[in-house]
């Protein structure tokens, strides 16, 4: 019994591929599989599996465009499942804010600037 998909439907809430052969869903990449890739040291493969191939909508588009252009690099964004988690925490009355630590070209990182 073999089931595979290249494209297919995604969940409206989490933007993750649907599960199961009947829904023409994708293969589940579970917690133990994540641990196995961590132990193997496959950081880029793990990043791709947990963002672009899962629920990073903007990243999915960027990867497709870079493949069409013949480029081999991509920048993963924030997975939609993280946004769902933040919304659920806010619905419980928790104030959740995202702080960016990106350093602009020519600037020192915050730890070095304080010294």
Coordinates of C-alpha atoms in Angstrom, one line a residue:
X1 CA 0.0 0.0 0.0
X2 CA 1.7 3.1 -1.2
X3 CA 0.4 6.7 -0.9
X4 CA 2.2 9.8 -1.9
X5 CA 1.4 13.4 -2.8
X6 CA 3.2 16.3 -4.3
X7 CA 0.4 18.9 -3.8
X8 CA -2.9 18.6 -2.1
X9 CA -5.4 20.1 0.4
X10 CA -4.4 22.0 3.6
X11 CA -6.3 22.6 6.8
X12 CA -8.0 26.0 6.9
X13 CA -7.1 26.6 10.5
X14 CA -3.5 25.4 10.8
X15 CA -2.5 25.4 7.1
X16 CA -1.0 22.0 7.6
X17 CA -1.5 19.2 5.1
X18 CA -4.5 17.0 5.8
X19 CA -3.9 13.6 7.2
X20 CA -4.9 10.3 5.7
X21 CA -5.2 8.6 2.4
X22 CA -9.0 9.3 2.1
X23 CA -8.5 13.1 2.3
X24 CA -5.5 12.9 -0.1
X25 CA -3.4 14.1 2.9
X26 CA 0.4 14.1 3.5
X27 CA 2.6 11.9 5.6
X28 CA 2.7 12.7 9.3
X29 CA 6.1 13.8 10.6
X30 CA 5.8 13.0 14.3
X31 CA 7.6 13.9 17.4
X32 CA 9.9 10.8 17.3
X33 CA 10.8 11.6 13.7
X34 CA 11.8 15.1 14.8
X35 CA 14.0 13.6 17.5
X36 CA 15.7 11.3 15.0
X37 CA 16.6 14.2 12.7
X38 CA 17.8 16.2 15.7
X39 CA 20.0 13.3 16.8
X40 CA 21.4 12.9 13.3
X41 CA 22.2 16.6 13.1
X42 CA 20.0 17.3 10.0
X43 CA 19.1 20.9 10.9
X44 CA 18.2 22.1 7.5
X45 CA 16.1 19.1 6.7
X46 CA 14.3 19.5 10.0
X47 CA 13.7 23.2 9.4
X48 CA 12.3 22.5 5.9
X49 CA 10.0 19.7 7.3
X50 CA 8.6 21.8 10.1
X51 CA 8.1 25.0 8.2
X52 CA 8.0 25.1 4.4
X53 CA 6.7 21.5 3.9
X54 CA 4.2 22.0 6.7
X55 CA 2.4 25.2 7.4
X56 CA 4.6 28.2 6.5
X57 CA 2.4 29.7 3.8
X58 CA 4.7 32.6 2.9
X59 CA 7.8 30.4 3.0
X60 CA 6.1 27.8 0.8
X61 CA 5.6 30.5 -1.9
X62 CA 9.1 31.8 -1.5
X63 CA 10.6 28.3 -1.9
X64 CA 8.5 27.7 -5.0
X65 CA 9.7 31.0 -6.5
X66 CA 13.3 30.3 -5.7
X67 CA 13.1 26.8 -7.4
X68 CA 11.6 28.4 -10.5
X69 CA 14.4 30.9 -10.6
X70 CA 17.0 28.2 -10.1
X71 CA 18.2 29.4 -6.7
X72 CA 18.9 27.0 -3.8
X73 CA 18.4 29.0 -0.7
X74 CA 15.3 30.0 1.3
X75 CA 14.3 31.8 4.5
X76 CA 11.7 30.1 6.6
X77 CA 9.1 32.2 8.2
X78 CA 6.8 31.7 11.2
X79 CA 4.7 28.5 11.0
X80 CA 0.9 29.1 11.0
X81 CA 0.6 26.6 13.9
X82 CA 2.6 29.1 16.0
X83 CA 0.2 31.9 15.1
X84 CA -2.7 29.6 16.1
X85 CA -0.9 29.0 19.5
X86 CA -0.4 32.7 20.1
X87 CA -4.1 33.4 19.3
X88 CA -5.2 30.7 21.7
X89 CA -3.0 32.2 24.4
X90 CA -4.4 35.6 23.8
X91 CA -8.0 34.2 24.0
X92 CA -7.0 33.1 27.5
X93 CA -6.1 36.7 28.4
X94 CA -2.4 36.3 28.2
X95 CA -0.4 39.2 26.6
X96 CA 1.9 37.6 24.1
X97 CA 4.3 39.8 22.1
X98 CA 6.9 38.8 19.6
X99 CA 10.3 40.5 19.8
X100 CA 12.6 40.4 16.8
X101 CA 16.4 40.1 17.4
X102 CA 17.3 40.6 13.7
X103 CA 20.4 42.7 13.3
X104 CA 20.5 45.2 10.4
X105 CA 23.6 45.4 8.3
X106 CA 26.3 47.6 9.9
X107 CA 24.8 47.3 13.5
X108 CA 26.2 45.4 16.4
X109 CA 24.1 42.6 18.0
X110 CA 22.5 43.7 21.3
X111 CA 25.0 41.8 23.5
X112 CA 28.0 43.4 21.9
X113 CA 26.5 46.9 21.8
X114 CA 26.0 46.8 25.6
X115 CA 29.7 46.2 26.3

